[in-house]
Coordinates of C-alpha atoms in Angstrom, one line a residue:
M133 CA 52.7 -64.4 -39.9
D134 CA 50.1 -61.7 -39.1
E135 CA 48.5 -64.0 -36.5
V136 CA 51.9 -64.7 -35.0
A137 CA 52.6 -61.0 -34.8
K138 CA 49.2 -60.5 -33.1
I139 CA 50.0 -63.1 -30.4
V140 CA 53.4 -61.5 -29.7
K141 CA 51.8 -58.0 -29.5
E142 CA 49.2 -59.2 -27.0
I143 CA 51.8 -60.9 -24.8
K144 CA 53.9 -57.7 -24.8
A145 CA 50.8 -55.8 -23.7
G146 CA 50.2 -58.2 -20.9
Q147 CA 47.0 -59.6 -22.5
I148 CA 47.9 -63.2 -21.8
K149 CA 45.5 -66.1 -22.1
P150 CA 45.5 -69.0 -19.6
I151 CA 45.7 -71.6 -22.4
Y152 CA 47.4 -71.6 -25.8
F153 CA 46.9 -74.5 -28.0
L154 CA 49.4 -74.4 -30.9
M155 CA 48.6 -77.0 -33.5
G156 CA 49.0 -77.9 -37.2
E157 CA 51.1 -79.3 -40.0
E158 CA 53.8 -76.6 -40.0
P159 CA 56.0 -76.9 -36.9
Y160 CA 58.0 -73.8 -37.5
Y161 CA 55.5 -71.3 -36.1
I162 CA 54.6 -73.6 -33.2
D163 CA 58.2 -73.7 -32.2
K164 CA 58.7 -70.0 -32.7
I165 CA 55.7 -68.9 -30.6
A166 CA 56.5 -71.4 -27.8
E167 CA 60.1 -70.2 -27.8
Y168 CA 59.0 -66.6 -27.5
M169 CA 56.6 -67.4 -24.7
E170 CA 59.3 -69.4 -22.9
Q171 CA 61.7 -66.5 -23.1
S172 CA 59.3 -63.6 -22.5
I173 CA 56.4 -64.2 -20.2
L174 CA 58.5 -64.6 -17.0
S175 CA 61.6 -62.8 -15.9
Q176 CA 64.8 -64.8 -15.5
E177 CA 64.4 -64.7 -11.7
E178 CA 60.8 -66.0 -11.8
K179 CA 61.6 -68.9 -14.2
G180 CA 63.4 -71.1 -11.6
F181 CA 60.2 -71.8 -9.6
N182 CA 57.5 -70.9 -12.1
Q183 CA 58.4 -72.3 -15.5
M184 CA 58.1 -75.9 -16.4
V185 CA 58.6 -77.9 -19.7
M186 CA 56.9 -81.2 -20.1
Y187 CA 56.9 -83.7 -23.0
G188 CA 53.7 -85.3 -24.3
K189 CA 55.2 -88.8 -24.5
D190 CA 56.2 -88.7 -20.8
V191 CA 53.2 -87.2 -19.0
S192 CA 49.4 -87.6 -18.8
I193 CA 46.7 -85.0 -19.1
E194 CA 46.0 -85.5 -15.4
A195 CA 49.7 -84.7 -14.5
I196 CA 49.6 -81.6 -16.7
T197 CA 46.3 -80.2 -15.2
S198 CA 47.5 -81.1 -11.7
S199 CA 50.6 -78.9 -12.2
A200 CA 48.5 -76.2 -13.9
K201 CA 46.2 -75.9 -10.9
R202 CA 49.1 -74.9 -8.6
Y203 CA 49.8 -71.3 -7.6
P204 CA 52.9 -69.5 -8.7
M205 CA 55.7 -68.8 -6.2
M206 CA 56.7 -65.1 -5.7
A207 CA 55.4 -64.3 -9.2
E208 CA 52.2 -63.2 -10.9
R209 CA 52.1 -66.3 -13.1
Q210 CA 53.5 -69.7 -13.8
V211 CA 54.2 -71.0 -17.3
I212 CA 53.8 -74.7 -18.3
I213 CA 54.9 -75.7 -21.8
V214 CA 53.9 -79.1 -23.1
K215 CA 56.2 -80.0 -26.0
E216 CA 55.4 -82.8 -28.5
A217 CA 51.8 -82.7 -27.2
Q218 CA 50.7 -84.7 -30.2
H219 CA 51.7 -87.8 -28.3
L220 CA 48.6 -87.1 -26.1
S221 CA 46.2 -87.3 -29.1
R222 CA 44.3 -90.3 -27.6
T223 CA 43.6 -88.5 -24.3
I224 CA 43.7 -84.8 -25.3
D225 CA 39.9 -84.6 -25.0
Q226 CA 40.3 -84.9 -21.2
I227 CA 41.7 -81.3 -21.2
E228 CA 38.0 -80.1 -21.5
S229 CA 37.2 -80.0 -17.8
Y230 CA 40.4 -77.9 -17.0
A231 CA 39.8 -75.7 -20.0
L232 CA 36.3 -74.8 -18.8
N233 CA 37.8 -73.4 -15.6
P234 CA 41.5 -72.8 -16.1
Q235 CA 43.7 -71.5 -13.3
P236 CA 44.0 -67.7 -14.1
T237 CA 47.6 -67.5 -12.8
T238 CA 48.8 -70.3 -15.1
V239 CA 49.8 -70.0 -18.7
L240 CA 49.4 -73.5 -20.2
I241 CA 50.9 -73.9 -23.7
F242 CA 50.4 -77.0 -25.8
C243 CA 52.7 -77.6 -28.8
Y244 CA 50.5 -80.1 -30.8
K245 CA 52.5 -80.6 -34.0
Y246 CA 51.4 -82.2 -37.3
K247 CA 47.9 -82.7 -36.0
K248 CA 44.8 -80.7 -35.3
L249 CA 42.0 -80.8 -32.7
D250 CA 38.6 -81.6 -34.1
K251 CA 36.6 -78.3 -34.1
R252 CA 33.4 -80.2 -33.3
K253 CA 34.8 -81.6 -30.0
K254 CA 34.0 -80.1 -26.7
A255 CA 37.7 -79.8 -25.8
Y256 CA 38.2 -77.5 -28.8
K257 CA 35.3 -75.3 -27.9
A258 CA 36.3 -75.1 -24.3
I259 CA 39.9 -74.0 -25.2
A260 CA 38.6 -71.5 -27.8
K261 CA 36.3 -69.9 -25.2
K262 CA 38.8 -69.4 -22.5
G263 CA 42.2 -69.5 -24.3
Y264 CA 43.7 -69.2 -27.8
I265 CA 43.9 -71.8 -30.6
F266 CA 46.5 -71.2 -33.2
E267 CA 46.6 -73.4 -36.4
S268 CA 49.9 -73.4 -38.1
K269 CA 49.3 -74.4 -41.8
K270 CA 51.8 -75.6 -44.3
L271 CA 52.7 -73.0 -47.0
Y272 CA 52.3 -74.0 -50.6
E273 CA 55.6 -73.9 -52.5
N274 CA 54.4 -70.9 -54.5
Q275 CA 53.9 -69.0 -51.2
V276 CA 57.4 -69.8 -49.8
G277 CA 59.3 -67.2 -51.9
E278 CA 57.2 -64.4 -50.5
W279 CA 57.7 -65.8 -47.0
I280 CA 61.5 -65.7 -47.6
R281 CA 61.4 -62.2 -48.8
R282 CA 59.3 -61.0 -45.8
I283 CA 61.6 -62.8 -43.3
L284 CA 64.7 -61.2 -44.8
S285 CA 63.2 -57.8 -45.2
G286 CA 62.5 -57.8 -41.5
R287 CA 66.1 -58.5 -40.9
D288 CA 67.4 -55.7 -43.3
Y289 CA 68.3 -58.0 -46.2
K290 CA 67.1 -58.4 -49.8
I291 CA 67.2 -61.4 -52.0
S292 CA 67.1 -61.7 -55.8
P293 CA 64.2 -63.7 -57.4
K294 CA 66.6 -66.3 -58.8
A295 CA 68.2 -66.9 -55.4
T296 CA 64.8 -67.2 -53.9
Q297 CA 63.8 -69.8 -56.5
M298 CA 67.0 -71.8 -55.8
L299 CA 66.1 -72.0 -52.1
V300 CA 62.6 -73.0 -52.7
E301 CA 63.5 -75.6 -55.3
F302 CA 66.2 -77.1 -53.1
L303 CA 64.5 -76.9 -49.7
G304 CA 60.8 -77.0 -50.7
N305 CA 58.3 -75.7 -48.1
D306 CA 60.3 -76.8 -45.0
L307 CA 60.3 -73.5 -43.2
S308 CA 62.5 -74.7 -40.3
R309 CA 65.2 -75.8 -42.7
I310 CA 65.0 -72.7 -44.8
S311 CA 65.2 -70.5 -41.7
K312 CA 68.4 -72.3 -40.5
E313 CA 70.0 -71.7 -44.0
L314 CA 69.0 -68.1 -43.9
E315 CA 70.5 -67.7 -40.4
K316 CA 73.8 -69.1 -41.8
L317 CA 73.8 -66.5 -44.6
Q318 CA 73.1 -63.7 -42.1
I319 CA 76.2 -64.7 -40.1
I320 CA 78.4 -64.3 -43.2
I321 CA 76.7 -61.5 -45.2
P322 CA 76.4 -57.9 -43.9
K323 CA 73.0 -56.3 -43.4
G324 CA 71.7 -54.3 -46.2
T325 CA 73.1 -56.8 -48.8
E326 CA 71.0 -58.4 -51.5
I327 CA 71.5 -62.2 -51.4
T328 CA 72.4 -63.5 -54.8
P329 CA 72.7 -67.0 -56.5
S330 CA 76.4 -66.8 -55.8
H331 CA 75.8 -66.4 -52.1
I332 CA 73.5 -69.4 -52.2
E333 CA 76.1 -71.5 -54.1
E334 CA 79.1 -70.6 -52.0
N335 CA 77.4 -70.9 -48.5
I336 CA 74.6 -73.4 -48.9
G337 CA 76.0 -75.6 -51.6
I338 CA 73.3 -75.4 -54.2
S339 CA 74.8 -75.1 -57.7
K340 CA 73.7 -72.0 -59.5
E341 CA 74.4 -73.6 -62.9
F342 CA 73.3 -77.2 -62.4
N343 CA 69.9 -77.2 -60.7
N344 CA 66.2 -77.8 -61.6
F345 CA 65.6 -74.1 -62.0
E346 CA 68.3 -73.8 -64.7
L347 CA 67.1 -77.1 -66.3
R348 CA 63.6 -75.7 -66.6
K349 CA 65.0 -72.5 -68.1
A350 CA 67.1 -74.4 -70.7
I351 CA 64.2 -76.6 -71.7
G352 CA 61.9 -73.5 -72.0
E353 CA 64.5 -71.9 -74.4
R354 CA 65.0 -75.2 -76.2
D355 CA 68.7 -75.0 -75.4
V356 CA 69.4 -78.7 -76.0
L357 CA 73.1 -78.5 -75.2
K358 CA 72.7 -76.8 -71.8
A359 CA 69.8 -79.1 -70.8
A360 CA 72.0 -82.1 -71.7
K361 CA 74.9 -80.8 -69.5
I362 CA 72.5 -80.4 -66.6
I363 CA 71.0 -83.8 -67.1
Q364 CA 74.4 -85.3 -67.3
Y365 CA 75.3 -83.6 -64.0
F366 CA 72.1 -84.9 -62.4
S367 CA 72.9 -88.5 -63.6
Q368 CA 76.3 -88.3 -61.9
N369 CA 74.9 -86.8 -58.7
P370 CA 71.5 -88.6 -58.2
K371 CA 71.4 -88.2 -54.4
D372 CA 71.5 -84.4 -54.6
N373 CA 69.2 -84.3 -57.6
P374 CA 66.4 -86.9 -57.1
F375 CA 64.4 -87.7 -60.2
V376 CA 61.1 -87.3 -58.4
V377 CA 61.9 -83.6 -57.8
T378 CA 62.9 -83.0 -61.4
I379 CA 59.9 -84.7 -62.9
S380 CA 57.5 -82.9 -60.6
L381 CA 58.9 -79.5 -61.3
L382 CA 58.9 -80.0 -65.1
Y383 CA 55.4 -81.5 -65.0
S384 CA 54.2 -78.4 -63.1
F385 CA 56.0 -76.2 -65.7
F386 CA 54.4 -77.7 -68.7
A387 CA 51.0 -77.8 -67.0
Q388 CA 51.4 -74.0 -66.4
L389 CA 52.4 -73.5 -70.0
L390 CA 49.1 -75.2 -71.0
H391 CA 47.3 -72.8 -68.7
Y392 CA 49.3 -69.9 -70.2
H393 CA 48.2 -70.9 -73.7
G394 CA 44.6 -70.7 -72.6
L395 CA 44.8 -67.2 -71.1
S396 CA 42.9 -64.5 -73.0
D397 CA 45.0 -61.8 -71.2
Q398 CA 48.7 -62.6 -71.5
S399 CA 50.1 -59.4 -70.1
K400 CA 52.8 -59.7 -67.5
S401 CA 50.6 -58.9 -64.5
A402 CA 47.8 -61.2 -65.7
V403 CA 50.1 -64.1 -66.3
A404 CA 51.9 -63.7 -62.9
S405 CA 48.5 -63.6 -61.2
A406 CA 47.0 -66.6 -63.1
L407 CA 50.1 -68.9 -62.8
K408 CA 50.9 -67.7 -59.3
I409 CA 54.5 -66.9 -60.1
N410 CA 56.8 -63.9 -59.5
P411 CA 56.4 -61.4 -62.4
Y412 CA 60.2 -61.7 -62.8
F413 CA 59.8 -65.2 -64.3
V414 CA 56.9 -64.3 -66.7
S415 CA 59.4 -63.7 -69.6
E416 CA 60.5 -67.4 -69.3
Y417 CA 57.0 -68.6 -69.8
Q418 CA 56.5 -66.3 -72.7
V419 CA 59.7 -67.7 -74.4
A420 CA 58.7 -71.3 -73.6
A421 CA 55.2 -70.8 -74.9
R422 CA 56.6 -69.8 -78.3
N423 CA 58.8 -72.8 -78.3
Y424 CA 56.1 -75.3 -77.2
P425 CA 52.7 -74.8 -78.8
M426 CA 49.6 -76.0 -76.9
K427 CA 49.5 -79.4 -78.7
Q428 CA 53.1 -80.1 -78.0
C429 CA 52.7 -79.0 -74.3
S430 CA 49.9 -81.5 -74.0
Q431 CA 52.0 -84.3 -75.5
V432 CA 54.9 -83.5 -73.1
V433 CA 52.6 -83.5 -70.1
S434 CA 51.4 -87.0 -71.1
K435 CA 54.9 -88.3 -71.6
L436 CA 56.0 -86.8 -68.2
R437 CA 53.1 -88.7 -66.5
Q438 CA 54.4 -91.9 -68.0
L439 CA 58.0 -91.2 -66.9
D440 CA 56.8 -90.3 -63.4
M441 CA 55.2 -93.8 -63.2
K442 CA 58.4 -95.4 -64.4
G443 CA 60.4 -93.5 -61.8
K444 CA 58.1 -95.0 -59.2
G445 CA 58.7 -98.5 -60.5
V446 CA 55.5 -99.0 -62.5
G447 CA 56.5 -100.8 -65.8
A448 CA 60.2 -100.3 -65.2
T449 CA 61.6 -102.0 -62.1
N450 CA 64.8 -100.3 -60.7
M451 CA 65.4 -98.2 -63.8
P452 CA 68.6 -96.2 -63.3
Q453 CA 68.1 -92.4 -62.8
G454 CA 70.5 -91.8 -65.8
D455 CA 68.2 -93.8 -68.1
L456 CA 65.1 -92.0 -66.8
L457 CA 66.7 -88.6 -67.4
K458 CA 67.7 -89.6 -71.0
E459 CA 64.1 -90.6 -71.6
L460 CA 63.0 -87.3 -70.1
Q461 CA 65.2 -85.4 -72.5
L462 CA 63.9 -87.3 -75.5
A463 CA 60.3 -86.9 -74.4
I464 CA 60.6 -83.1 -74.3
F465 CA 62.9 -82.4 -77.3

């Protein structure tokens, strides 16, 4: 986010490069930067003759550079945005000759999603010398909660830790999807509000009682009855609660518990730092650690591995999710 802010700041100050190569596994920032450039570099009057959007699957590098070499009409610059530029991956190295001597009155923007240029190639070095290369990296799931808080804070909202966890559990690290859901909430909820699990349940459709987050909590507390109710709900709604997500989250939880047992410093701040979790959730790990000694944690991790294989069809072809969940409950309790 800091690098995105830097790009925006430079553009606002008129410090605009002739080439921007936006690449990487996370499309969210690539789209946002390209969208900002599309809206901001030229005035509305200048865009008609001087702004062009091309698509990688429909054009060649030769056609792109030919357009880039033209002069703007009645404007200081022209802007060319090449969307879905990853379709040019086989010929992208041909951009080198243009990048070595780019047209100073053209802003050429490549949106190269899900892929990266090889830093050893001449094309990369040429673009880096004259232009700007931005790599958009996927966030790890343990980083997404902080990203959500920062996004909402900038829009004058707060969000409770549990509500954040619900979003991350349900949407993973898909920033584009999370952003769309947050935009829905902002339409309904007034600024200055703290977003709660009830807001998430009512407006996004994630149950605040029957989700993997609550299952993990019930298991940690050895609340067999509550865990059984959630597992029953999952069995009846398999499409909304895929087994692979449940088993992955619980495997990660018990692996973290093993890590917790091995910590010499088990203070709240030390645990949060070591396990890379929000300090708000440390108490859950403390409770779970009392309920599951190290030896039992190790046994559960081993059983969860076996169940994960069964869920993928190894040793148990087409085993119903309900049966897998029952085995999961037995394996833990």
